[in-house]
XYZ file of C-alpha atoms in Angstrom:
375
model
C 0.000 0.000 0.000
C 1.316 3.409 -0.811
C 2.233 5.702 2.017
C -0.295 8.347 2.951
C 0.278 11.794 1.520
C 0.062 14.393 4.225
C -2.673 17.037 3.897
C -1.599 20.333 5.403
C -4.571 21.848 7.164
C -4.865 25.241 8.817
C -6.318 24.775 12.222
C -7.043 27.379 14.828
C -8.178 25.426 17.840
C -6.110 26.486 20.878
C -5.563 24.073 23.691
C -5.961 24.675 27.368
C -3.056 24.339 29.760
C -1.151 21.076 29.555
C -2.637 18.267 31.692
C -5.494 20.385 33.087
C -7.836 18.200 35.049
C -5.769 15.024 34.749
C -5.514 12.533 37.562
C -1.802 12.999 38.186
C 0.032 16.270 38.862
C 1.502 18.066 35.896
C 4.934 16.704 34.980
C 7.959 18.919 34.952
C 8.390 20.350 31.466
C 11.652 20.270 29.623
C 13.206 23.711 29.582
C 13.386 25.123 26.082
C 11.427 22.265 24.522
C 10.042 22.783 21.024
C 6.529 22.559 22.428
C 3.684 22.249 19.916
C 0.188 22.097 21.350
C -2.075 19.335 20.085
C -4.188 20.720 17.242
C -6.524 17.742 17.050
C -10.086 17.926 18.297
C -11.306 15.960 21.300
C -12.197 12.444 20.214
C -15.977 12.492 19.707
C -16.578 8.723 19.733
C -16.611 6.367 22.689
C -13.315 5.332 24.243
C -13.970 1.815 22.966
C -13.770 3.184 19.410
C -10.395 4.844 19.929
C -7.771 2.811 18.088
C -4.427 2.343 19.836
C -1.374 0.244 18.973
C 1.822 -0.480 20.915
C 5.130 -0.976 19.095
C 7.552 -2.920 21.322
C 11.172 -2.486 20.115
C 12.367 -5.612 21.835
C 11.197 -8.989 23.082
C 8.708 -9.974 25.730
C 9.742 -12.370 28.469
C 12.378 -10.183 30.134
C 10.438 -10.074 33.439
C 11.303 -6.382 33.421
C 10.912 -3.432 31.070
C 9.184 -4.843 27.983
C 6.912 -7.102 30.007
C 5.891 -4.050 32.020
C 5.038 -2.116 28.859
C 2.958 -5.041 27.622
C 0.870 -4.842 30.802
C -0.332 -1.454 29.555
C -2.432 -3.249 26.942
C -4.540 -5.073 29.492
C -4.941 -1.971 31.637
C -6.027 0.181 28.689
C -8.532 -2.457 27.611
C -9.904 -2.647 31.166
C -10.029 1.126 31.695
C -11.481 2.208 28.367
C -12.968 -0.924 26.827
C -10.730 -0.379 23.805
C -8.874 -3.037 21.860
C -5.137 -2.380 21.773
C -3.044 -4.053 19.088
C 0.667 -4.589 19.507
C 3.778 -5.520 17.562
C 6.701 -7.305 19.211
C 9.437 -6.079 16.865
C 12.343 -7.963 18.468
C 15.982 -6.953 18.784
C 16.706 -6.224 15.120
C 16.499 -2.431 14.849
C 16.348 -2.641 11.048
C 12.771 -3.927 11.412
C 11.455 -1.068 13.506
C 10.758 1.354 10.664
C 8.688 -1.168 8.710
C 6.771 -1.987 11.909
C 5.890 1.683 12.300
C 4.878 1.988 8.643
C 2.554 -1.005 8.939
C 0.882 0.547 11.974
C 0.621 3.971 10.354
C -1.113 2.477 7.350
C -3.757 0.827 9.525
C -5.184 4.130 10.713
C -4.669 4.027 14.467
C -5.618 7.164 16.378
C -2.499 6.756 18.495
C 0.664 4.662 18.312
C 2.506 4.028 21.579
C 6.057 2.800 22.034
C 8.656 2.469 24.796
C 12.417 3.008 25.198
C 14.824 4.814 22.896
C 15.701 1.662 20.959
C 13.614 2.748 17.987
C 14.153 6.524 18.039
C 15.554 6.727 14.506
C 12.699 4.679 13.078
C 10.151 6.664 15.062
C 11.543 9.961 13.818
C 11.449 8.806 10.204
C 7.913 7.460 10.493
C 6.705 10.596 12.273
C 8.083 12.800 9.514
C 6.537 10.683 6.754
C 3.156 10.449 8.514
C 2.694 13.947 9.996
C -0.991 13.391 10.835
C -0.256 10.277 12.875
C 0.179 10.822 16.632
C 2.882 8.948 18.552
C 3.678 8.753 22.274
C 6.768 7.154 23.762
C 5.858 5.999 27.272
C 9.512 5.927 28.324
C 11.873 7.843 26.070
C 14.802 10.249 26.054
C 14.585 11.694 22.515
C 15.993 15.215 22.244
C 14.944 16.311 18.732
C 11.220 15.637 18.954
C 8.958 15.686 15.865
C 5.829 17.818 16.193
C 3.532 14.780 16.259
C 5.485 12.888 18.940
C 5.237 13.225 22.721
C 7.902 11.838 25.061
C 7.174 10.692 28.596
C 10.494 10.711 30.463
C 10.416 8.913 33.828
C 12.820 10.279 36.406
C 14.998 7.193 36.680
C 17.236 8.856 39.248
C 14.361 9.315 41.704
C 13.348 5.665 41.892
C 17.038 4.705 41.913
C 17.601 7.092 44.828
C 15.148 5.052 46.893
C 16.780 1.849 45.626
C 20.174 3.131 46.788
C 18.782 3.952 50.203
C 17.279 0.458 50.444
C 20.565 -1.165 49.408
C 22.570 0.858 51.928
C 20.129 0.046 54.727
C 20.297 -3.669 53.895
C 24.098 -3.518 53.850
C 24.051 -1.702 57.181
C 21.844 -4.432 58.627
C 24.409 -6.987 57.438
C 27.355 -4.928 58.768
C 28.717 -4.248 55.281
C 29.862 -0.935 53.816
C 29.839 -1.792 50.100
C 26.965 -2.333 47.675
C 26.900 -3.215 43.969
C 25.393 -2.067 40.687
C 25.169 -4.053 37.451
C 24.095 -2.084 34.395
C 23.188 -3.416 30.979
C 25.561 -1.042 29.198
C 27.761 1.896 30.151
C 25.515 4.498 28.515
C 23.843 7.721 29.741
C 20.401 6.114 30.091
C 21.726 3.439 32.457
C 24.021 5.810 34.319
C 20.923 7.810 35.268
C 20.081 4.816 37.453
C 23.631 4.649 38.808
C 23.803 8.328 39.797
C 20.499 8.195 41.670
C 21.496 4.907 43.306
C 24.757 6.367 44.571
C 23.034 9.472 45.956
C 20.459 7.383 47.790
C 23.133 5.162 49.304
C 25.197 8.163 50.417
C 22.099 9.614 52.085
C 22.122 6.608 54.421
C 25.874 6.142 54.769
C 28.183 8.973 53.628
C 31.117 6.544 53.674
C 29.531 3.766 51.627
C 31.261 2.367 48.557
C 29.527 1.333 45.355
C 31.069 -1.148 42.922
C 29.659 -0.763 39.416
C 30.001 -3.135 36.467
C 28.319 -3.469 33.071
C 27.213 -6.539 31.155
C 27.538 -4.992 27.700
C 24.106 -6.355 26.786
C 20.515 -6.235 28.008
C 19.830 -9.832 26.965
C 22.828 -11.880 28.161
C 21.714 -13.614 31.361
C 24.899 -15.708 31.567
C 27.119 -12.615 31.519
C 24.787 -10.894 33.968
C 25.289 -13.768 36.397
C 29.053 -13.712 35.811
C 29.215 -10.009 36.671
C 27.086 -10.566 39.743
C 29.181 -13.449 41.049
C 32.349 -11.347 40.827
C 30.714 -8.696 43.014
C 29.094 -11.140 45.417
C 32.368 -13.054 45.818
C 34.057 -9.811 46.860
C 31.696 -9.604 49.830
C 29.007 -7.305 48.415
C 25.624 -8.227 49.944
C 23.199 -6.535 47.560
C 23.229 -5.474 43.890
C 20.920 -3.161 41.972
C 20.475 -4.754 38.539
C 19.548 -2.167 35.889
C 20.205 -4.555 33.043
C 16.947 -5.685 31.464
C 16.858 -9.422 30.814
C 20.538 -9.678 31.804
C 19.351 -8.840 35.301
C 17.767 -12.281 35.568
C 21.322 -13.612 35.659
C 22.129 -11.231 38.505
C 19.164 -12.584 40.466
C 20.284 -16.145 39.748
C 23.711 -15.268 41.103
C 22.135 -13.900 44.287
C 20.250 -17.165 44.794
C 23.462 -19.147 44.364
C 25.399 -17.017 46.844
C 22.634 -16.301 49.354
C 22.792 -12.575 48.602
C 20.216 -9.923 47.646
C 19.109 -7.970 44.590
C 17.081 -4.879 43.792
C 15.055 -5.372 40.624
C 14.223 -2.796 37.997
C 11.391 -1.415 35.846
C 8.681 -3.834 37.043
C 7.903 -5.726 40.236
C 10.328 -8.545 39.551
C 9.632 -10.421 42.781
C 5.943 -10.531 41.933
C 6.624 -11.719 38.379
C 8.921 -14.510 39.598
C 7.238 -15.697 42.781
C 5.283 -18.491 41.100
C 7.814 -19.730 38.540
C 11.005 -19.035 40.562
C 10.167 -18.440 44.230
C 13.861 -18.818 45.081
C 14.560 -15.744 42.945
C 11.635 -13.777 44.331
C 12.901 -14.368 47.848
C 16.208 -12.542 47.244
C 14.643 -9.394 45.713
C 14.300 -6.884 48.537
C 12.465 -4.395 46.297
C 12.335 -3.223 42.675
C 12.786 0.274 41.297
C 9.761 0.550 39.033
C 8.293 2.672 36.298
C 4.506 2.611 36.419
C 4.263 2.327 32.643
C 0.786 0.733 32.516
C -0.729 3.434 34.758
C 1.163 6.163 32.875
C -0.276 4.795 29.632
C -3.824 5.154 30.959
C -3.177 8.756 31.998
C -1.641 9.825 28.694
C -4.158 7.993 26.478
C -6.985 9.716 28.326
C -5.289 13.042 27.669
C -4.774 12.120 24.019
C -8.483 11.439 23.592
C -9.186 14.838 25.150
C -6.634 16.549 22.864
C -4.543 17.581 25.874
C -1.182 16.142 24.870
C 1.621 18.594 24.232
C 3.030 16.951 21.091
C 6.497 18.031 20.052
C 7.739 18.105 23.646
C 8.898 16.012 26.562
C 7.427 15.737 30.048
C 9.398 14.483 33.056
C 7.499 12.206 35.428
C 8.748 11.279 38.877
C 7.709 10.077 42.312
C 5.417 13.065 42.828
C 3.431 12.149 39.724
C 3.220 8.503 40.784
C 5.191 7.545 37.677
C 8.152 5.895 39.432
C 8.936 4.414 42.819
C 9.903 1.187 44.538
C 7.780 -1.870 45.267
C 6.464 -2.296 48.795
C 5.255 -5.877 48.582
C 5.394 -8.971 50.811
C 9.079 -9.520 50.025
C 9.947 -5.925 50.890
C 8.187 -6.284 54.227
C 9.897 -9.609 54.894
C 13.425 -8.663 53.817
C 13.594 -5.046 55.047
C 13.186 -4.102 58.710
C 10.320 -1.866 59.733
C 12.782 0.851 60.746
C 14.403 0.726 57.300
C 11.025 0.904 55.561
C 10.037 3.924 57.629
C 13.309 5.654 56.800
C 12.770 5.064 53.077
C 9.206 6.357 53.346
C 10.525 9.526 54.945
C 13.031 10.015 52.105
C 10.273 9.414 49.547
C 8.115 12.138 51.118
C 11.049 14.543 51.157
C 11.568 14.014 47.419
C 7.869 14.641 46.791
C 7.898 17.790 48.933
C 11.046 19.107 47.279
C 13.106 18.910 50.452
C 15.679 16.729 48.692
C 17.170 17.961 45.439
C 18.782 15.244 43.377
C 21.430 15.660 40.716
C 19.881 15.823 37.251
C 21.764 13.045 35.457
C 20.508 14.075 32.021
C 22.797 17.094 32.064
C 25.949 15.334 33.231
C 28.952 14.898 30.992
C 30.793 11.588 30.696
C 33.593 13.048 32.802
C 31.166 14.071 35.547
C 29.580 10.614 35.632
C 33.033 9.042 35.809
C 33.926 11.247 38.783
C 30.727 10.294 40.655
C 31.464 6.629 39.974
C 35.129 6.857 40.952
C 34.433 8.779 44.173
C 32.604 5.765 45.620
C 34.579 2.958 44.037
C 35.788 0.392 46.651
């Protein structure tokens, strides 16, 4: 089928203030963003008639990020009665553009995606289909097309709480070193590291943090190898910000009788039936509430309240990120530790604690933060 030819229409409808009347507080706007108000009219059909698709630039089954994004489908269907189609595009980035084109040709009112894996393909598709609306539920894109909106979770805020939890667990075990295993040594992952270090230092100013990187988000064997090196050095708990590779970190914790902090989704909950041994070493998970965020932003899209062409930052205050407080958290963390973390969480919400913005850090600055706490 031939690609649609864009019709350039002159529209004069002016939108009200971004996120007016939405269920969550307004996210922090990106300074200097090339903001373009939505010029579409409020959807005049029922929510069940609104057509939404999710493009997943990766594979399901990671028990983490992509599985969490897939949960948005069920929540959207439950909340709005709409049918949400999806494409699991896999790891081959060369297939992402054609996946977007196929979805664009099918006439969806909105196409959702997650992560920055497919940014190039998304940009190309957005330019070739200017009437199509796109929302990335978890992105970092800087040059944003006028028909794309980026939701940017504040990874450092949830990681700050994870760092506090790790330091408190280490303190309980009379240890002064904690670990971090990232998927790759890239800015997006080092956002987690910087927040994690700051949270740990909040609890123990003298704590050390050993960081290592798998070099992949899908290599569970290498993830376990990295974890075992850290655990064998005496480290009691590791924060695994490594996607599917993090499953290997959890496996290493089981083998050594150590602990892990999961990432992106409630990993203890997802593993408790199939691998209860793994669930029982996960003290908490630093999570992005992607399914709930999807409901919020799709509702705004139907009401023509999305600020396309810009990026919004969503943190603990907006309910977009946090840590899990489940049965494993209550079992593995003392009540005093949980209360201390709750206090820190409230201080972040109230603005009493100002965290370093990792998105503006240079490579040299990240290296210095990492080196300052290296064992």
